[in-house]
Amino acid sequence: MFADTGRLHIAVQKSGRLAQYSRDLLRDAGLRIQNGKNELTARVDNFPIDLMFVRDDDIPTFVADAVCEFGIVGRNVLEEFGAGEAEPRFDVAAPLGFGRCALKVAVPESFDYRGPESLAGERIATSYPGLLRRFLADHGVEASVVKMSGAVELAPRLGIARFVCDLVSTGATLEANGLVPVETVLESEAVLVRTRRPLSPAKAELADNLFRRIEGVLATQESKYIMLNAPEEALGEIADILPGAEAPTVIPLAGRPGHYAVHAVCQESVFWETLQKLKAAGASAILVMPIEKMML
Ligand code: ATP
Ligand code: ZN
């Protein structure tokens, strides 16, 4: 579809649940995306990168064929595509922490479910036949899989299938249709995928640069910068409490012999309990600050 112009292409969902998060992530990574929401592509001003806005179902194909070197897509869509492939043609470069959901088997509330064997010989409607078949095979169950492209939750009421296998986040849609989830086929979130096709050296360098920036954004989302004061004898215990911090910086406090300022980047969530523990260990004047940018 694209001649090799030396520009890198990233496939993102055009509209839908992942669309805005995907753009925001790329913006946070420093890409200045030209507007043009209804176009198929958008140029990035400050890098030789183009975005392609497509249906999420097409993203695995585009990345596998290296029409786009990168893509942002749900693990569910990716694994369904992969279920039909002998060898993966892309790598999952990073889980992105948004678009969380799970592919679940659900049964009518009145059904007395006793484990996967209850599905034997039944009809199950789903948009994910590959993943459902894999799940059934893993449990040694034979059932017939009815492929639907949408409104799967209506299948039991329409008499198409007794059970469904559908994406669930809050469970409200299932509940509204009198269905209860009984098995988890796959836990999913959006992921960054990267083609396995070899890239020209210039493109490979750009791809690595982009990937490092995205990693940086992901790292800062959870990370916090902590500053506190502590007496010397408390430093060891405090270092053990700081979540995900490597080698904190310890600086002597002017005019207070035996007292130090401790600065650390914590790469895990910092909770109130953590602060209470730090205080109990002897820390005072504890400050927790967000991190704006980070490159690892
Ligand atoms: P497209 O027009 O791009 O084909 P779509 O209708 O297939 O869009 P969306 O409903 O926008 O897709 O969902 C995109 C992705 O969002 C899903 O593949 C899944 O990874 C994730 N997702 C998160 N929560 C849910 C949910 N409750 N239901 C469906 N998908 C969800
Ligand atoms: Zn889709």
mmCIF file of C-alpha atoms and ligand atoms in Angstrom:
data_model
loop_
_atom_site.group_PDB
_atom_site.id
_atom_site.type_symbol
_atom_site.label_atom_id
_atom_site.label_comp_id
_atom_site.label_asym_id
_atom_site.label_seq_id
_atom_site.Cartn_x
_atom_site.Cartn_y
_atom_site.Cartn_z
ATOM 1 C CA MET A 1 0.000 0.000 0.000
ATOM 2 C CA PHE A 2 2.910 2.354 0.822
ATOM 3 C CA ALA A 3 6.081 2.783 -1.186
ATOM 4 C CA ASP A 4 9.099 2.766 1.147
ATOM 5 C CA THR A 5 9.531 6.488 1.607
ATOM 6 C CA GLY A 6 11.697 6.106 4.683
ATOM 7 C CA ARG A 7 8.771 7.194 6.837
ATOM 8 C CA LEU A 8 7.632 5.010 9.679
ATOM 9 C CA HIS A 9 3.960 4.032 9.857
ATOM 10 C CA ILE A 10 1.944 3.409 12.990
ATOM 11 C CA ALA A 11 -1.502 1.801 12.720
ATOM 12 C CA VAL A 12 -4.040 2.977 15.301
ATOM 13 C CA GLN A 13 -7.772 2.478 15.634
ATOM 14 C CA LYS A 14 -9.673 5.144 13.694
ATOM 15 C CA SER A 15 -12.587 5.393 16.102
ATOM 16 C CA GLY A 16 -13.630 3.292 19.035
ATOM 17 C CA ARG A 17 -12.456 2.460 22.499
ATOM 18 C CA LEU A 18 -8.718 2.585 21.781
ATOM 19 C CA ALA A 19 -8.643 5.564 19.422
ATOM 20 C CA GLN A 20 -8.211 8.454 21.834
ATOM 21 C CA TYR A 21 -5.883 6.624 24.231
ATOM 22 C CA SER A 22 -3.651 5.640 21.321
ATOM 23 C CA ARG A 23 -3.341 9.233 20.090
ATOM 24 C CA ASP A 24 -2.741 10.507 23.615
ATOM 25 C CA LEU A 25 0.057 8.010 24.154
ATOM 26 C CA LEU A 26 1.795 9.044 20.938
ATOM 27 C CA ARG A 27 1.341 12.728 21.823
ATOM 28 C CA ASP A 28 2.798 12.121 25.281
ATOM 29 C CA ALA A 29 5.748 10.472 23.544
ATOM 30 C CA GLY A 30 6.365 13.816 21.859
ATOM 31 C CA LEU A 31 4.820 13.193 18.415
ATOM 32 C CA ARG A 32 3.112 16.286 17.013
ATOM 33 C CA ILE A 33 0.211 14.774 15.109
ATOM 34 C CA GLN A 34 -1.414 16.939 12.443
ATOM 35 C CA ASN A 35 -5.151 17.054 12.749
ATOM 36 C CA GLY A 36 -7.369 15.296 10.276
ATOM 37 C CA LYS A 37 -9.529 12.958 12.267
ATOM 38 C CA ASN A 38 -11.508 11.715 9.330
ATOM 39 C CA GLU A 39 -8.566 11.029 7.107
ATOM 40 C CA LEU A 40 -6.958 7.659 6.602
ATOM 41 C CA THR A 41 -3.556 9.034 7.563
ATOM 42 C CA ALA A 42 -2.017 11.896 9.534
ATOM 43 C CA ARG A 43 1.521 13.157 9.321
ATOM 44 C CA VAL A 44 3.677 13.751 12.352
ATOM 45 C CA ASP A 45 5.354 17.171 12.090
ATOM 46 C CA ASN A 46 8.503 16.557 14.036
ATOM 47 C CA PHE A 47 9.406 12.990 12.953
ATOM 48 C CA PRO A 48 9.261 11.139 9.632
ATOM 49 C CA ILE A 49 6.256 9.206 10.909
ATOM 50 C CA ASP A 50 2.720 8.769 9.535
ATOM 51 C CA LEU A 51 -0.255 7.464 11.483
ATOM 52 C CA MET A 52 -2.781 5.240 9.730
ATOM 53 C CA PHE A 53 -6.306 5.238 11.088
ATOM 54 C CA VAL A 54 -7.922 1.876 10.493
ATOM 55 C CA ARG A 55 -10.333 -0.655 11.970
ATOM 56 C CA ASP A 56 -8.678 -2.439 14.842
ATOM 57 C CA ASP A 57 -9.249 -5.811 13.139
ATOM 58 C CA ASP A 58 -6.940 -4.775 10.276
ATOM 59 C CA ILE A 59 -4.038 -3.754 12.492
ATOM 60 C CA PRO A 60 -2.461 -7.236 12.920
ATOM 61 C CA THR A 61 -2.418 -7.760 9.138
ATOM 62 C CA PHE A 62 -0.861 -4.350 8.501
ATOM 63 C CA VAL A 63 1.877 -4.905 11.040
ATOM 64 C CA ALA A 64 2.491 -8.524 10.015
ATOM 65 C CA ASP A 65 2.938 -7.408 6.396
ATOM 66 C CA ALA A 66 5.030 -4.387 7.463
ATOM 67 C CA VAL A 67 2.626 -1.978 5.775
ATOM 68 C CA CYS A 68 2.907 -0.394 9.221
ATOM 69 C CA GLU A 69 5.993 -0.993 11.333
ATOM 70 C CA PHE A 70 4.052 -0.421 14.558
ATOM 71 C CA GLY A 71 0.461 -0.831 15.659
ATOM 72 C CA ILE A 72 -1.630 -0.303 18.776
ATOM 73 C CA VAL A 73 -4.289 -2.959 19.212
ATOM 74 C CA GLY A 74 -6.042 -5.084 21.824
ATOM 75 C CA ARG A 75 -4.314 -8.331 22.754
ATOM 76 C CA ASN A 76 -7.661 -10.033 22.033
ATOM 77 C CA VAL A 77 -7.606 -8.965 18.364
ATOM 78 C CA LEU A 78 -3.929 -9.822 18.077
ATOM 79 C CA GLU A 79 -4.258 -13.296 19.557
ATOM 80 C CA GLU A 80 -7.345 -14.070 17.482
ATOM 81 C CA PHE A 81 -5.307 -13.192 14.387
ATOM 82 C CA GLY A 82 -2.343 -15.173 15.734
ATOM 83 C CA ALA A 83 -4.555 -18.209 16.371
ATOM 84 C CA GLY A 84 -4.700 -18.669 12.591
ATOM 85 C CA GLU A 85 -0.970 -18.144 11.941
ATOM 86 C CA ALA A 86 1.789 -20.736 11.955
ATOM 87 C CA GLU A 87 4.499 -18.251 13.028
ATOM 88 C CA PRO A 88 3.968 -14.835 14.606
ATOM 89 C CA ARG A 89 4.986 -12.062 12.211
ATOM 90 C CA PHE A 90 5.158 -9.332 14.838
ATOM 91 C CA ASP A 91 6.395 -8.878 18.394
ATOM 92 C CA VAL A 92 4.424 -7.492 21.293
ATOM 93 C CA ALA A 93 6.706 -4.610 22.223
ATOM 94 C CA ALA A 94 4.843 -3.348 25.304
ATOM 95 C CA PRO A 95 1.552 -3.682 27.177
ATOM 96 C CA LEU A 96 0.025 -0.197 27.368
ATOM 97 C CA GLY A 97 -2.282 -0.294 30.388
ATOM 98 C CA PHE A 98 -5.479 0.875 28.668
ATOM 99 C CA GLY A 99 -8.353 -0.927 26.901
ATOM 100 C CA ARG A 100 -8.462 -3.499 29.669
ATOM 101 C CA CYS A 101 -11.105 -6.183 29.262
ATOM 102 C CA ALA A 102 -11.450 -9.956 29.327
ATOM 103 C CA LEU A 103 -12.855 -12.460 26.877
ATOM 104 C CA LYS A 104 -15.309 -14.534 28.901
ATOM 105 C CA VAL A 105 -17.713 -17.380 28.416
ATOM 106 C CA ALA A 106 -21.129 -16.465 29.828
ATOM 107 C CA VAL A 107 -24.222 -18.527 30.455
ATOM 108 C CA PRO A 108 -27.844 -17.642 31.272
ATOM 109 C CA GLU A 109 -28.378 -16.852 34.970
ATOM 110 C CA SER A 110 -30.677 -19.836 35.366
ATOM 111 C CA PHE A 111 -28.105 -22.300 33.996
ATOM 112 C CA ASP A 112 -26.449 -24.628 36.497
ATOM 113 C CA TYR A 113 -22.818 -24.296 35.335
ATOM 114 C CA ARG A 114 -20.393 -26.973 36.579
ATOM 115 C CA GLY A 115 -17.197 -26.229 34.708
ATOM 116 C CA PRO A 116 -16.064 -26.425 31.076
ATOM 117 C CA GLU A 117 -17.666 -29.867 30.637
ATOM 118 C CA SER A 118 -21.065 -28.097 30.879
ATOM 119 C CA LEU A 119 -20.270 -26.572 27.484
ATOM 120 C CA ALA A 120 -19.962 -29.959 25.734
ATOM 121 C CA GLY A 121 -22.256 -30.337 22.747
ATOM 122 C CA GLU A 122 -23.627 -26.786 23.130
ATOM 123 C CA ARG A 123 -23.604 -23.837 20.745
ATOM 124 C CA ILE A 124 -21.504 -20.813 21.785
ATOM 125 C CA ALA A 125 -21.699 -17.487 19.916
ATOM 126 C CA THR A 126 -18.556 -15.349 19.674
ATOM 127 C CA SER A 127 -16.565 -12.861 17.595
ATOM 128 C CA TYR A 128 -13.409 -14.730 18.651
ATOM 129 C CA PRO A 129 -13.770 -18.248 17.211
ATOM 130 C CA GLY A 130 -10.009 -18.898 17.176
ATOM 131 C CA LEU A 131 -9.530 -18.101 20.864
ATOM 132 C CA LEU A 132 -12.694 -19.917 21.909
ATOM 133 C CA ARG A 133 -11.707 -23.060 19.958
ATOM 134 C CA ARG A 134 -8.291 -22.983 21.612
ATOM 135 C CA PHE A 135 -9.930 -22.680 25.041
ATOM 136 C CA LEU A 136 -12.306 -25.590 24.323
ATOM 137 C CA ALA A 137 -9.459 -27.754 22.999
ATOM 138 C CA ASP A 138 -7.340 -26.959 26.098
ATOM 139 C CA HIS A 139 -10.208 -28.244 28.248
ATOM 140 C CA GLY A 140 -10.926 -31.259 26.041
ATOM 141 C CA VAL A 141 -14.456 -30.051 25.341
ATOM 142 C CA GLU A 142 -16.293 -30.324 22.015
ATOM 143 C CA ALA A 143 -18.856 -27.640 21.328
ATOM 144 C CA SER A 144 -20.000 -25.782 18.247
ATOM 145 C CA VAL A 145 -18.697 -22.271 17.781
ATOM 146 C CA VAL A 146 -21.035 -19.814 16.065
ATOM 147 C CA LYS A 147 -19.213 -16.784 14.668
ATOM 148 C CA MET A 148 -20.979 -13.423 15.008
ATOM 149 C CA SER A 149 -19.406 -10.083 14.172
ATOM 150 C CA GLY A 150 -21.299 -8.087 16.790
ATOM 151 C CA ALA A 151 -24.170 -8.031 19.312
ATOM 152 C CA VAL A 152 -23.024 -11.414 20.581
ATOM 153 C CA GLU A 153 -24.835 -10.868 23.889
ATOM 154 C CA LEU A 154 -28.159 -11.104 22.042
ATOM 155 C CA ALA A 155 -27.479 -14.605 20.698
ATOM 156 C CA PRO A 156 -29.204 -16.536 23.507
ATOM 157 C CA ARG A 157 -32.361 -14.410 23.321
ATOM 158 C CA LEU A 158 -32.452 -14.742 19.544
ATOM 159 C CA GLY A 159 -32.072 -18.493 19.847
ATOM 160 C CA ILE A 160 -28.774 -18.479 17.894
ATOM 161 C CA ALA A 161 -26.736 -20.086 20.661
ATOM 162 C CA ARG A 162 -27.288 -21.032 24.269
ATOM 163 C CA PHE A 163 -24.005 -19.515 25.496
ATOM 164 C CA VAL A 164 -21.758 -16.631 24.498
ATOM 165 C CA CYS A 165 -18.043 -15.845 24.605
ATOM 166 C CA ASP A 166 -17.611 -12.076 24.583
ATOM 167 C CA LEU A 167 -15.460 -9.173 25.757
ATOM 168 C CA VAL A 168 -16.353 -7.924 29.203
ATOM 169 C CA SER A 169 -15.084 -4.918 31.120
ATOM 170 C CA THR A 170 -17.679 -4.019 33.739
ATOM 171 C CA GLY A 171 -20.051 -6.917 33.030
ATOM 172 C CA ALA A 172 -23.022 -4.534 32.716
ATOM 173 C CA THR A 173 -23.890 -5.615 29.162
ATOM 174 C CA LEU A 174 -23.951 -9.280 30.108
ATOM 175 C CA GLU A 175 -26.021 -8.575 33.193
ATOM 176 C CA ALA A 176 -28.520 -6.510 31.193
ATOM 177 C CA ASN A 177 -28.993 -9.586 29.013
ATOM 178 C CA GLY A 178 -29.434 -12.030 31.869
ATOM 179 C CA LEU A 179 -25.991 -13.623 31.406
ATOM 180 C CA VAL A 180 -23.275 -14.389 33.953
ATOM 181 C CA PRO A 181 -19.572 -14.882 33.167
ATOM 182 C CA VAL A 182 -18.246 -18.326 34.110
ATOM 183 C CA GLU A 183 -14.853 -18.715 32.382
ATOM 184 C CA THR A 184 -12.060 -16.340 31.380
ATOM 185 C CA VAL A 185 -10.621 -17.193 27.965
ATOM 186 C CA LEU A 186 -8.186 -14.251 27.797
ATOM 187 C CA GLU A 187 -7.248 -11.172 29.838
ATOM 188 C CA SER A 188 -6.628 -8.292 27.472
ATOM 189 C CA GLU A 189 -5.332 -4.739 27.223
ATOM 190 C CA ALA A 190 -4.002 -2.614 24.390
ATOM 191 C CA VAL A 191 -0.459 -3.483 23.331
ATOM 192 C CA LEU A 192 2.169 -1.938 21.099
ATOM 193 C CA VAL A 193 3.134 -4.362 18.335
ATOM 194 C CA ARG A 194 6.160 -4.161 16.109
ATOM 195 C CA THR A 195 6.669 -5.924 12.804
ATOM 196 C CA ARG A 196 9.254 -8.706 12.567
ATOM 197 C CA ARG A 197 10.163 -7.746 9.013
ATOM 198 C CA PRO A 198 13.688 -6.333 8.852
ATOM 199 C CA LEU A 199 13.806 -2.529 8.542
ATOM 200 C CA SER A 200 16.315 -0.298 6.797
ATOM 201 C CA PRO A 201 18.980 1.003 9.214
ATOM 202 C CA ALA A 202 17.438 4.509 9.216
ATOM 203 C CA LYS A 203 13.968 3.175 9.945
ATOM 204 C CA ALA A 204 15.261 0.777 12.565
ATOM 205 C CA GLU A 205 16.917 3.681 14.363
ATOM 206 C CA LEU A 206 13.743 5.734 14.229
ATOM 207 C CA ALA A 207 11.727 2.724 15.443
ATOM 208 C CA ASP A 208 14.081 2.253 18.401
ATOM 209 C CA ASN A 209 13.867 5.940 19.230
ATOM 210 C CA LEU A 210 10.059 5.872 19.125
ATOM 211 C CA PHE A 211 9.979 2.739 21.249
ATOM 212 C CA ARG A 212 12.259 4.278 23.895
ATOM 213 C CA ARG A 213 10.025 7.342 24.088
ATOM 214 C CA ILE A 214 6.920 5.197 24.522
ATOM 215 C CA GLU A 215 8.691 3.169 27.205
ATOM 216 C CA GLY A 216 9.505 6.465 28.900
ATOM 217 C CA VAL A 217 5.851 7.551 28.876
ATOM 218 C CA LEU A 218 4.746 4.203 30.305
ATOM 219 C CA ALA A 219 7.395 4.360 33.004
ATOM 220 C CA THR A 220 6.350 7.853 34.119
ATOM 221 C CA GLN A 221 2.658 6.895 34.390
ATOM 222 C CA GLU A 222 3.264 4.887 37.553
ATOM 223 C CA SER A 223 6.454 6.537 38.682
ATOM 224 C CA LYS A 224 6.792 9.144 41.384
ATOM 225 C CA TYR A 225 9.676 11.179 42.705
ATOM 226 C CA ILE A 226 9.919 10.950 46.495
ATOM 227 C CA MET A 227 11.858 13.301 48.765
ATOM 228 C CA LEU A 228 12.110 12.934 52.520
ATOM 229 C CA ASN A 229 14.374 13.675 55.467
ATOM 230 C CA ALA A 230 15.676 10.992 57.811
ATOM 231 C CA PRO A 231 18.260 10.332 60.492
ATOM 232 C CA GLU A 232 21.213 8.188 59.461
ATOM 233 C CA GLU A 233 20.120 5.115 61.422
ATOM 234 C CA ALA A 234 16.782 4.994 59.532
ATOM 235 C CA LEU A 235 18.287 5.080 56.022
ATOM 236 C CA GLY A 236 18.537 1.304 55.552
ATOM 237 C CA GLU A 237 14.939 0.610 56.540
ATOM 238 C CA ILE A 238 13.663 3.521 54.438
ATOM 239 C CA ALA A 239 15.498 2.272 51.359
ATOM 240 C CA ASP A 240 13.785 -1.113 51.820
ATOM 241 C CA ILE A 241 10.327 0.481 52.013
ATOM 242 C CA LEU A 242 10.605 2.725 48.925
ATOM 243 C CA PRO A 243 8.678 0.818 46.219
ATOM 244 C CA GLY A 244 10.670 -0.022 43.104
ATOM 245 C CA ALA A 245 13.446 2.481 43.838
ATOM 246 C CA GLU A 246 17.022 1.733 42.923
ATOM 247 C CA ALA A 247 19.885 3.405 44.798
ATOM 248 C CA PRO A 248 18.258 6.503 46.311
ATOM 249 C CA THR A 249 20.284 9.700 46.430
ATOM 250 C CA VAL A 250 21.296 10.571 50.012
ATOM 251 C CA ILE A 251 22.368 14.150 50.726
ATOM 252 C CA PRO A 252 23.542 15.542 54.113
ATOM 253 C CA LEU A 253 21.275 18.256 55.540
ATOM 254 C CA ALA A 254 23.034 21.537 56.246
ATOM 255 C CA GLY A 255 23.293 22.320 59.959
ATOM 256 C CA ARG A 256 21.800 18.978 61.075
ATOM 257 C CA PRO A 257 24.593 16.458 61.563
ATOM 258 C CA GLY A 258 23.430 12.858 61.203
ATOM 259 C CA HIS A 259 20.373 13.884 59.168
ATOM 260 C CA TYR A 260 19.949 13.355 55.460
ATOM 261 C CA ALA A 261 17.636 14.153 52.572
ATOM 262 C CA VAL A 262 16.688 11.063 50.549
ATOM 263 C CA HIS A 263 15.570 11.434 46.909
ATOM 264 C CA ALA A 264 14.330 8.485 44.886
ATOM 265 C CA VAL A 265 12.374 7.604 41.749
ATOM 266 C CA CYS A 266 9.794 4.970 42.662
ATOM 267 C CA GLN A 267 8.701 2.901 39.706
ATOM 268 C CA GLU A 268 5.649 1.482 41.407
ATOM 269 C CA SER A 269 2.561 3.104 42.879
ATOM 270 C CA VAL A 270 3.147 4.990 46.102
ATOM 271 C CA PHE A 271 0.239 4.492 48.488
ATOM 272 C CA TRP A 272 -0.682 6.221 51.763
ATOM 273 C CA GLU A 273 0.368 3.048 53.571
ATOM 274 C CA THR A 274 3.824 3.439 52.083
ATOM 275 C CA LEU A 275 4.042 6.976 53.473
ATOM 276 C CA GLN A 276 2.881 5.792 56.878
ATOM 277 C CA LYS A 277 5.549 3.094 56.889
ATOM 278 C CA LEU A 278 8.201 5.620 55.903
ATOM 279 C CA LYS A 279 7.107 7.894 58.722
ATOM 280 C CA ALA A 280 7.125 5.043 61.225
ATOM 281 C CA ALA A 281 10.676 4.211 60.106
ATOM 282 C CA GLY A 282 11.790 7.739 61.001
ATOM 283 C CA ALA A 283 11.183 9.769 57.827
ATOM 284 C CA SER A 284 9.823 13.318 57.987
ATOM 285 C CA ALA A 285 8.870 16.041 55.475
ATOM 286 C CA ILE A 286 7.869 13.408 52.897
ATOM 287 C CA LEU A 287 7.010 14.760 49.442
ATOM 288 C CA VAL A 288 5.675 12.674 46.523
ATOM 289 C CA MET A 289 5.781 14.314 43.102
ATOM 290 C CA PRO A 290 4.658 13.271 39.627
ATOM 291 C CA ILE A 291 7.321 12.861 36.980
ATOM 292 C CA GLU A 292 6.783 14.712 33.750
ATOM 293 C CA LYS A 293 9.273 12.939 31.501
ATOM 294 C CA MET A 294 11.721 10.107 31.883
ATOM 295 C CA MET A 295 14.111 8.238 29.597
ATOM 296 C CA LEU A 296 15.472 4.939 30.846
HETATM 297 P P1 ATP B 1 -13.500 -1.141 14.876
HETATM 298 O O1 ATP B 1 -14.461 -0.221 14.205
HETATM 299 O O2 ATP B 1 -12.116 -0.535 14.961
HETATM 300 O O3 ATP B 1 -13.502 -2.532 14.331
HETATM 301 P P2 ATP B 1 -14.600 -2.373 17.277
HETATM 302 O O4 ATP B 1 -16.050 -2.133 17.384
HETATM 303 O O5 ATP B 1 -14.102 -3.704 16.834
HETATM 304 O O6 ATP B 1 -13.969 -1.187 16.412
HETATM 305 P P3 ATP B 1 -14.182 -1.335 19.988
HETATM 306 O O7 ATP B 1 -15.507 -1.650 20.563
HETATM 307 O O8 ATP B 1 -13.818 0.095 19.798
HETATM 308 O O9 ATP B 1 -13.871 -2.145 18.656
HETATM 309 O O10 ATP B 1 -13.108 -2.030 20.925
HETATM 310 C C1 ATP B 1 -11.754 -1.976 20.631
HETATM 311 C C2 ATP B 1 -10.993 -2.772 21.662
HETATM 312 O O11 ATP B 1 -11.207 -2.215 22.962
HETATM 313 C C3 ATP B 1 -11.391 -4.214 21.826
HETATM 314 O O12 ATP B 1 -10.846 -5.046 20.829
HETATM 315 C C4 ATP B 1 -10.802 -4.517 23.199
HETATM 316 O O13 ATP B 1 -9.422 -4.789 23.096
HETATM 317 C C5 ATP B 1 -10.974 -3.208 23.961
HETATM 318 N N1 ATP B 1 -12.086 -3.209 24.946
HETATM 319 C C6 ATP B 1 -12.004 -2.739 26.203
HETATM 320 N N2 ATP B 1 -13.149 -2.888 26.868
HETATM 321 C C7 ATP B 1 -14.010 -3.449 26.037
HETATM 322 C C8 ATP B 1 -15.384 -3.850 26.156
HETATM 323 N N3 ATP B 1 -16.079 -3.700 27.258
HETATM 324 N N4 ATP B 1 -15.968 -4.367 25.053
HETATM 325 C C9 ATP B 1 -15.285 -4.482 23.911
HETATM 326 N N5 ATP B 1 -13.991 -4.146 23.764
HETATM 327 C C10 ATP B 1 -13.343 -3.635 24.807
HETATM 328 ZN ZN ZN B 2 -13.098 -4.240 15.316
#
